[in-house]
XYZ file of C-alpha atoms in Angstrom:
217
model
C 51.891 -23.844 0.421
C 48.874 -24.192 -1.759
C 48.563 -27.371 -3.067
C 49.691 -26.565 -6.198
C 51.704 -30.381 -7.921
C 54.607 -29.547 -9.912
C 57.300 -30.974 -11.370
C 60.869 -29.255 -11.468
C 61.990 -30.408 -14.973
C 66.001 -31.466 -15.707
C 67.756 -28.727 -16.956
C 70.742 -28.339 -19.760
C 71.195 -29.413 -23.133
C 68.850 -33.099 -23.428
C 66.284 -30.583 -20.497
C 64.608 -27.465 -20.502
C 66.297 -23.901 -20.185
C 67.243 -21.928 -17.385
C 66.107 -18.717 -18.436
C 62.811 -17.553 -19.714
C 62.686 -16.321 -23.229
C 62.407 -12.968 -21.939
C 66.037 -13.953 -20.317
C 64.464 -14.091 -17.027
C 64.329 -16.910 -13.980
C 62.434 -17.577 -12.236
C 59.955 -18.437 -14.789
C 57.154 -20.788 -14.918
C 55.486 -23.109 -17.615
C 51.324 -23.814 -17.244
C 49.519 -25.975 -19.068
C 51.869 -25.120 -21.781
C 51.949 -21.616 -21.090
C 54.805 -20.003 -20.358
C 55.427 -17.016 -17.382
C 58.223 -15.592 -16.230
C 58.531 -12.907 -12.812
C 57.720 -13.563 -9.629
C 54.533 -10.974 -10.026
C 53.376 -12.008 -12.872
C 53.922 -15.659 -11.701
C 52.358 -16.000 -8.474
C 49.554 -13.226 -9.835
C 48.766 -15.924 -12.881
C 48.719 -19.109 -9.538
C 45.626 -17.203 -7.505
C 44.183 -16.986 -10.367
C 44.482 -20.813 -11.932
C 44.601 -22.080 -8.549
C 44.534 -20.381 -5.491
C 44.923 -17.586 -4.024
C 46.832 -17.516 -1.074
C 46.186 -13.654 0.214
C 41.937 -14.610 0.114
C 41.924 -14.257 4.050
C 43.317 -10.637 4.378
C 42.059 -7.037 4.516
C 42.116 -4.682 1.784
C 44.884 -3.241 4.116
C 46.591 -6.222 4.399
C 47.092 -6.254 0.731
C 48.246 -2.922 0.280
C 51.410 -3.629 2.680
C 51.590 -6.633 1.404
C 52.303 -5.349 -1.882
C 54.668 -2.375 -0.608
C 56.807 -5.007 1.150
C 57.170 -7.190 -1.444
C 58.203 -4.793 -4.183
C 60.904 -3.533 -1.498
C 62.313 -6.814 -1.846
C 62.194 -7.481 -4.806
C 63.492 -4.327 -6.067
C 65.205 -3.264 -2.805
C 66.466 -5.697 -0.697
C 67.530 -7.935 -3.221
C 70.284 -5.109 -5.085
C 72.039 -5.148 -1.379
C 72.766 -9.020 -1.179
C 73.361 -9.702 -5.227
C 75.725 -6.893 -5.392
C 77.624 -8.465 -2.211
C 77.296 -11.905 -4.148
C 78.402 -10.895 -7.541
C 80.810 -7.879 -6.994
C 82.447 -8.351 -3.894
C 82.722 -11.635 -3.306
C 82.795 -13.655 -6.433
C 84.559 -16.072 -6.121
C 83.508 -17.300 -2.710
C 79.802 -17.436 -4.263
C 81.437 -19.585 -7.103
C 83.078 -22.134 -4.893
C 80.174 -22.021 -2.740
C 77.959 -23.713 -5.941
C 80.336 -25.344 -7.263
C 79.006 -24.732 -11.122
C 79.664 -27.807 -13.257
C 81.584 -25.738 -15.647
C 85.618 -25.910 -17.130
C 87.663 -23.176 -15.066
C 87.824 -20.960 -17.644
C 84.207 -20.867 -18.473
C 83.726 -20.498 -14.729
C 85.700 -17.620 -14.668
C 84.182 -16.017 -17.968
C 80.631 -16.282 -15.575
C 81.756 -14.904 -13.246
C 83.324 -11.483 -15.022
C 79.711 -11.137 -16.719
C 78.156 -11.464 -13.989
C 80.303 -9.521 -11.645
C 80.740 -6.704 -14.480
C 76.754 -6.701 -15.168
C 76.120 -5.640 -11.432
C 78.803 -3.654 -11.090
C 76.980 -1.845 -14.428
C 72.866 -2.340 -12.879
C 73.776 -1.883 -9.166
C 75.600 2.124 -10.232
C 72.669 2.712 -12.518
C 70.231 2.029 -9.158
C 71.703 4.231 -7.176
C 73.563 1.578 -5.156
C 76.515 1.189 -6.053
C 77.288 4.626 -6.128
C 77.662 4.667 -2.063
C 80.112 3.350 0.601
C 79.972 0.383 2.282
C 78.319 2.850 5.131
C 75.460 3.726 3.113
C 75.206 0.885 1.528
C 74.657 -0.779 5.230
C 72.268 2.082 6.145
C 70.014 0.505 3.004
C 69.867 -2.940 3.331
C 69.566 -2.569 7.833
C 66.561 -0.273 7.197
C 65.087 -3.077 5.283
C 66.060 -5.940 7.331
C 64.744 -3.999 10.421
C 61.429 -3.566 8.572
C 60.760 -7.023 7.776
C 61.945 -8.307 11.898
C 59.385 -5.476 13.135
C 56.358 -7.063 11.165
C 57.023 -10.053 11.565
C 58.275 -10.254 15.187
C 57.220 -13.295 17.087
C 54.467 -14.568 14.565
C 54.555 -17.582 12.499
C 53.811 -15.973 9.608
C 53.858 -12.599 8.350
C 49.912 -11.314 8.904
C 50.242 -13.188 12.154
C 47.310 -15.738 10.689
C 47.141 -20.001 11.029
C 48.322 -19.958 7.052
C 50.968 -17.836 5.273
C 50.272 -16.109 2.305
C 52.018 -14.454 -1.013
C 54.616 -12.064 0.923
C 55.604 -15.525 3.003
C 57.012 -17.176 0.153
C 58.386 -14.073 -1.314
C 60.076 -13.656 1.995
C 61.064 -16.862 2.501
C 62.502 -17.492 -1.394
C 64.616 -14.321 -0.184
C 65.970 -14.655 3.370
C 66.647 -18.230 2.771
C 68.968 -17.301 0.085
C 71.093 -15.137 2.372
C 71.210 -17.426 5.779
C 71.619 -20.067 3.440
C 74.525 -19.433 0.478
C 77.338 -19.785 2.827
C 79.402 -16.524 1.335
C 79.218 -14.964 5.213
C 77.743 -12.028 3.712
C 76.765 -8.722 6.188
C 72.970 -9.625 6.212
C 73.707 -12.880 7.045
C 75.881 -11.823 10.347
C 73.101 -9.498 11.333
C 70.186 -10.722 11.164
C 71.664 -13.845 12.993
C 73.211 -11.582 16.054
C 69.917 -8.712 15.775
C 66.709 -11.042 14.361
C 67.027 -14.099 15.754
C 63.005 -14.395 15.120
C 63.188 -13.944 11.264
C 65.840 -16.573 11.536
C 63.427 -18.420 13.246
C 60.708 -17.608 11.205
C 63.150 -18.894 8.068
C 63.934 -21.955 9.738
C 60.352 -22.944 10.190
C 59.245 -22.549 6.923
C 61.867 -24.173 5.472
C 60.780 -27.006 7.760
C 57.406 -27.140 7.070
C 56.867 -26.787 3.333
C 61.176 -27.917 2.498
C 61.281 -31.347 4.456
C 62.892 -32.289 1.309
C 65.676 -30.122 1.358
C 68.760 -31.262 2.026
C 68.201 -33.997 -0.806
C 66.687 -30.977 -2.920
C 69.676 -29.007 -2.811
C 72.105 -32.135 -2.942
C 74.404 -32.262 -5.748
C 74.202 -34.779 -8.140
C 77.112 -37.202 -8.245
C 79.463 -36.459 -10.970
């Protein structure tokens, strides 16, 4: 979106670690400096390269920040809870981790246990499925209400930071095939949001299928 050149290094035993030194993803390295957490990553990139929000008014920047925090710290909990706690077997069958069965089972159990604990601490895991649905439905309705039929979140001719954040989360909901209630809701009630994600995918990730292709064994 900002025209910044980057590379995606190989991960694993002979490549870069998947997690940052703080144990977080996503993370990047710029000129030897490691930066993690999407908030700090975006701030770092806009200072060193290009500020995608330079055309926004102060009020729009405030709205952008509020929506980013909602998505990154509230909306994400709902679909992570479904992904890792409700249907972990379905998720791991979809992503097909390159591990022996017993390692995959261990990863699945550790992730599910961790998210059960985290969801309980955040409050989300204490609610009934119907109450949980009310929480994430309100978030998705807010996103759809602002987007409407605009090309980008704020209606300009160029994307801003909130578009990058939205795409990163909505693409997971729509394109990780685990039949989530969030995906069903968007496809049934928010076609504008579905089309928005598809446009972003085509504009900025025309090589999406190649990137997502699983390496040959």
